[in-house]
Tab-separated table of C-alpha atoms in Angstrom:
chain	number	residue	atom	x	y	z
K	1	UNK	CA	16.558	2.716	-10.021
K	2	UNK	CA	16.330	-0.121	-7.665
K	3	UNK	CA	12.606	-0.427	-7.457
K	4	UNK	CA	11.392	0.408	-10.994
K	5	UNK	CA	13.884	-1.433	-12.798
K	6	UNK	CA	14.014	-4.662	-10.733
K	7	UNK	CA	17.598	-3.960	-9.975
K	8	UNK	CA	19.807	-5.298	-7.176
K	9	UNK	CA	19.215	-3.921	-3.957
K	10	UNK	CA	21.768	-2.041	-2.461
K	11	UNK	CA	24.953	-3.453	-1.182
K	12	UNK	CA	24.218	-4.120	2.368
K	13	UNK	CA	20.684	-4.070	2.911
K	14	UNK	CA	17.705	-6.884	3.013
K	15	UNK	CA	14.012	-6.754	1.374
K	16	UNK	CA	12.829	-5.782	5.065
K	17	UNK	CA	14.867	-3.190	5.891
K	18	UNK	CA	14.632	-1.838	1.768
K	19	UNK	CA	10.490	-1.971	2.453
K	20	UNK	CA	10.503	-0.284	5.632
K	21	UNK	CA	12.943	2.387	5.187
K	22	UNK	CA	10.245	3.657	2.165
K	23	UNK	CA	7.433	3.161	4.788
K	24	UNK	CA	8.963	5.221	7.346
K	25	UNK	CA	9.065	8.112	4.318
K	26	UNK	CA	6.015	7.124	3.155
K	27	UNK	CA	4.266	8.199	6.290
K	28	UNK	CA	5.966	11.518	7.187
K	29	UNK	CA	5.269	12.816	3.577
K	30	UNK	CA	2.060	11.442	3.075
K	31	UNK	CA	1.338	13.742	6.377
K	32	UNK	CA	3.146	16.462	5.089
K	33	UNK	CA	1.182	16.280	2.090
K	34	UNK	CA	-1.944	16.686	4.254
K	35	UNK	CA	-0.946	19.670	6.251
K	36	UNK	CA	0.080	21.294	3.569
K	37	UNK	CA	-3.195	21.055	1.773
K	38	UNK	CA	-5.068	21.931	4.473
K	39	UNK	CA	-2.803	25.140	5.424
K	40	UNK	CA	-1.512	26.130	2.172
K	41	UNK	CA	-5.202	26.072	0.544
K	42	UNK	CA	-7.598	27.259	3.286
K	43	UNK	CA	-10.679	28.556	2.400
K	44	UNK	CA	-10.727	32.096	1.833
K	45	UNK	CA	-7.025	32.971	2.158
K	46	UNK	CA	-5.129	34.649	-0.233
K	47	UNK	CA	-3.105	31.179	-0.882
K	48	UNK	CA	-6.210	29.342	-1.701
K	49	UNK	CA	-6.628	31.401	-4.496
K	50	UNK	CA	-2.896	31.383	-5.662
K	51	UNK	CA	-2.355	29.754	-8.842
K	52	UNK	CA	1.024	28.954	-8.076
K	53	UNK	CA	0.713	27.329	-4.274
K	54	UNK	CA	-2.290	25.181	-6.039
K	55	UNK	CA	0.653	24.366	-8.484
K	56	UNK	CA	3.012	23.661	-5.679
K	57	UNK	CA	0.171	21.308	-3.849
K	58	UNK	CA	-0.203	19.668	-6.803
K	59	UNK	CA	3.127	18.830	-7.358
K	60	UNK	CA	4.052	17.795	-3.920
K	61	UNK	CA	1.034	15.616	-4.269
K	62	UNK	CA	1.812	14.205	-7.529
K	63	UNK	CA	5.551	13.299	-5.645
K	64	UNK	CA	3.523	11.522	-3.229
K	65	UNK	CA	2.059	9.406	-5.821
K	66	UNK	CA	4.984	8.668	-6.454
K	67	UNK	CA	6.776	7.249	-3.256
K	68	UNK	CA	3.270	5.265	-2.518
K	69	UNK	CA	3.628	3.803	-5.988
K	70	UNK	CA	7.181	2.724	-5.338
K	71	UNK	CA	6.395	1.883	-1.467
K	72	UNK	CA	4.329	-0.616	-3.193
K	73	UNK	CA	6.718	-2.053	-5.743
K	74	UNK	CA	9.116	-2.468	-2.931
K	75	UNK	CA	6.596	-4.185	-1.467
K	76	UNK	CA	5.903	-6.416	-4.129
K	77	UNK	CA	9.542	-7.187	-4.789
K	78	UNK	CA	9.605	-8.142	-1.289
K	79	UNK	CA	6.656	-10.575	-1.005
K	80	UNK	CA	8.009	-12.243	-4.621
K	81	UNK	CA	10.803	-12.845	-2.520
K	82	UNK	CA	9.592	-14.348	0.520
K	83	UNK	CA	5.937	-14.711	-0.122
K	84	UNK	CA	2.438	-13.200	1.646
K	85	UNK	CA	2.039	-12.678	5.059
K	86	UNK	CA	-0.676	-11.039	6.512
K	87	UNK	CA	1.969	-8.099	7.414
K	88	UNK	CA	2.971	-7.338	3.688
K	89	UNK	CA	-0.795	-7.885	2.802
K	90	UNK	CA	-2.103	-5.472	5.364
K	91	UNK	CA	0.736	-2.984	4.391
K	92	UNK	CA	-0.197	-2.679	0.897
K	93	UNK	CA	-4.048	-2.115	1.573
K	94	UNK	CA	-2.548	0.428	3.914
K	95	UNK	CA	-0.714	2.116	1.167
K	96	UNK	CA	-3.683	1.461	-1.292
K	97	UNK	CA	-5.986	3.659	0.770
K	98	UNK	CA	-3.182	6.289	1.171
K	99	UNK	CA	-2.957	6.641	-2.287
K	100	UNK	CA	-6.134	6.551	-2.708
K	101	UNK	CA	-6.294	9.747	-0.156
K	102	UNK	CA	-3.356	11.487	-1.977
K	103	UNK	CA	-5.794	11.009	-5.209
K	104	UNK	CA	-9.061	12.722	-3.315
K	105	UNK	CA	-6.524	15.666	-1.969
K	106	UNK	CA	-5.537	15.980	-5.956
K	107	UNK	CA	-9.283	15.989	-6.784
K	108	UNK	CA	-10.875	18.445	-3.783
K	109	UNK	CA	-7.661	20.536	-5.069
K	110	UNK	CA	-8.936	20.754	-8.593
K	111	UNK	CA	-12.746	20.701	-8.124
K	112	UNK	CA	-12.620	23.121	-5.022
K	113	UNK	CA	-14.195	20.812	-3.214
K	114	UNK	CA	-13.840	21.704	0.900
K	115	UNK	CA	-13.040	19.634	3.813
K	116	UNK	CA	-15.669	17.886	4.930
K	117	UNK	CA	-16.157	16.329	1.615
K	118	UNK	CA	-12.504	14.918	1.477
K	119	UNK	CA	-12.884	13.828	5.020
K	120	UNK	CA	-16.399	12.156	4.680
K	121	UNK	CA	-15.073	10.227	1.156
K	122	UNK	CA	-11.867	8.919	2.978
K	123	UNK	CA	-13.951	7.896	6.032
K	124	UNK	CA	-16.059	5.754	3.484
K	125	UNK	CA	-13.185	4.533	1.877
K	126	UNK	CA	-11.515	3.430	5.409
K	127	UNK	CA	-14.910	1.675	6.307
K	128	UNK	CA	-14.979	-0.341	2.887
K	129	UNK	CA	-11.696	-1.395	3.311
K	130	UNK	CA	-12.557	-2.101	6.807
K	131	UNK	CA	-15.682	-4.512	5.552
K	132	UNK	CA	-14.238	-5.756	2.826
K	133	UNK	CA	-11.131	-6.907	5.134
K	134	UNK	CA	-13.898	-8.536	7.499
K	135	UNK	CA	-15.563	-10.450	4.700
K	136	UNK	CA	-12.772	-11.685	2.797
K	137	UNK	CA	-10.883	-14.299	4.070
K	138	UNK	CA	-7.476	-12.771	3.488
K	139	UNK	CA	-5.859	-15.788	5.437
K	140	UNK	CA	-7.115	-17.932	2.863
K	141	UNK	CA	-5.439	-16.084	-0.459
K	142	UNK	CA	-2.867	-15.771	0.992
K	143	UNK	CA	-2.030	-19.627	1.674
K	144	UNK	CA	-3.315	-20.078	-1.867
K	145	UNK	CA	-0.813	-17.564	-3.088
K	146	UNK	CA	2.114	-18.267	-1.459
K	147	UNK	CA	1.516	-22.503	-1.990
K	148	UNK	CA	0.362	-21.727	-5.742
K	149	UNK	CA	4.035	-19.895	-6.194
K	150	UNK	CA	5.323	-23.577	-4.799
K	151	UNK	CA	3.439	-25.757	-7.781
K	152	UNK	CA	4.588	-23.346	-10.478
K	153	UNK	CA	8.161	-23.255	-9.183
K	154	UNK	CA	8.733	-26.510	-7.650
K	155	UNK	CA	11.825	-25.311	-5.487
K	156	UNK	CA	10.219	-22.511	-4.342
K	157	UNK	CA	10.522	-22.988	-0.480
K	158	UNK	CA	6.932	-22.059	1.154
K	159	UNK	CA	7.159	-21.473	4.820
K	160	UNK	CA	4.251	-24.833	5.083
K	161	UNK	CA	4.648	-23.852	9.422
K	162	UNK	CA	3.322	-20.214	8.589
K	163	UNK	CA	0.485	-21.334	6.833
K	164	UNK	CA	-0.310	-24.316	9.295
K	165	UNK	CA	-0.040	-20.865	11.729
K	166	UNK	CA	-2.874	-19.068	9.876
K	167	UNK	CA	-5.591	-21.341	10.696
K	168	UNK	CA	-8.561	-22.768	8.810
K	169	UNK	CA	-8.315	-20.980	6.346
K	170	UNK	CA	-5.368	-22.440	5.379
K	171	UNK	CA	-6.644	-25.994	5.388
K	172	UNK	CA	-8.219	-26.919	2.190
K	173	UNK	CA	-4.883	-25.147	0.042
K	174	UNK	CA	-2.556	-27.126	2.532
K	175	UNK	CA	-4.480	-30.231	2.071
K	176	UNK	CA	-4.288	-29.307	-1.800
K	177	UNK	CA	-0.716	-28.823	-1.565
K	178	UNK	CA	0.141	-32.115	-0.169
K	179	UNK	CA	-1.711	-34.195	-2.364
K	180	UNK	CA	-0.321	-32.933	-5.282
C-alpha cells in the first residue's frame, strides 16, 4: 500500500533503507525468475511441454513485473524526495533493463523461442543501454532536474555542492540557476 498509493512510509524507516530493502528482493527474485525458466522449461523435457509449469513461469514472471514496477516507484518516491543522483539514476536504468529481461523471458516463454535468442536480445539491450549511457550526458539532466524542481518550488532545498560535484556538465544549469 505504501508504494502504489503514495502512503506514509512505515513507522521507522527512511526513503533509503525503504528503496534498498526492495532492491535486495528485487535481485534474488529476478534470479530466481531466471533459473526457473531455464530449468523448469528446458528444451525437450517433459516440463517444457507442461501447460501448467508454463502457467506457473508465467505467473512467477508476471510477480516479477511486479516488484520491478514497484522497485521503481519506490525509487521515484525517493528521488521526489531528495532529488537525482547519479546512484538513483543508474538504479532505475538498472531496473529498466531487468524488466525489460523479465518481459523477453515472458515472450521466449510464449513464442518458444530458445536460449540463445533471449540471451543474444538482452546482450543487445545491455549494449544500448551501455551506448546510450556513454552518449548522453546523464550528469547534465540530472543538474537540470534536480535545479528545475528548485524554480518550480522555490523552497525546495537542492544540494547546489552535489551538483558543483558533478562537473561540467553541471555548469551552464548552475549558472542558470543563479541568475535567476
Amino acid at each position: 500500500g505504501h508504494v502504489w498509493m503514495n502512503a506514509a512510509l512505515p513507522k521507522g524507516l527512511n526513503h533509503a533503507e525503504y528503496v534498498h530493502r526492495g532492491a535486495y528482493t528485487l535481485i534474488v527474485t529476478a534470479n530466481l525468475a531466471a533459473l526457473l525458466m531455464i530449468f523448469a522449461l528446458w528444451k525437450g523435457t517433459a516440463t517444457e511441454k507442461s501447460t501448467l509449469v508454463r502457467g506457473l513461469v508465467m505467473a512467477w514472471i508476471l510477480q516479477n513485473l511486479m516488484l520491478v514496477a514497484s522497485s521503481m516507484k519506490r525509487t521515484m518516491s525517493y528521488i521526489e524526495a531528495y532529488d537525482w543522483t547519479e546512484w538513483r539514476l543508474a538504479g532505475l536504468l538498472w531496473m529498466g533493463l531487468v524488466f525489460f529481461g523479465l518481459l523477453t523471458i515472458m515472450w521466449r516463454v510464449i513464442k518458444h523461442r530458445n536460449s540463445y535468442w533471449l540471451i543474444n536480445t538482452n546482450l543487445i539491450a545491455a549494449t544500448a543501454l551501455l551506448l546510450f549511457s556513454a552518449v548522453v550526458d546523464l550528469r547534465g539532466f540530472i543538474a537540470t532536474q534536480n535545479l528545475s524542481r528548485a524554480w518550480q518550488f522555490p523552497d525546495h532545498q537542492v544540494d547546489l555542492q552535489y551538483l558543483e560535484a558533478l562537473g561540467s556538465s553541471s555548469i551552464e544549469p548552475l549558472q542558470r540557476y543563479k541568475l535567476q
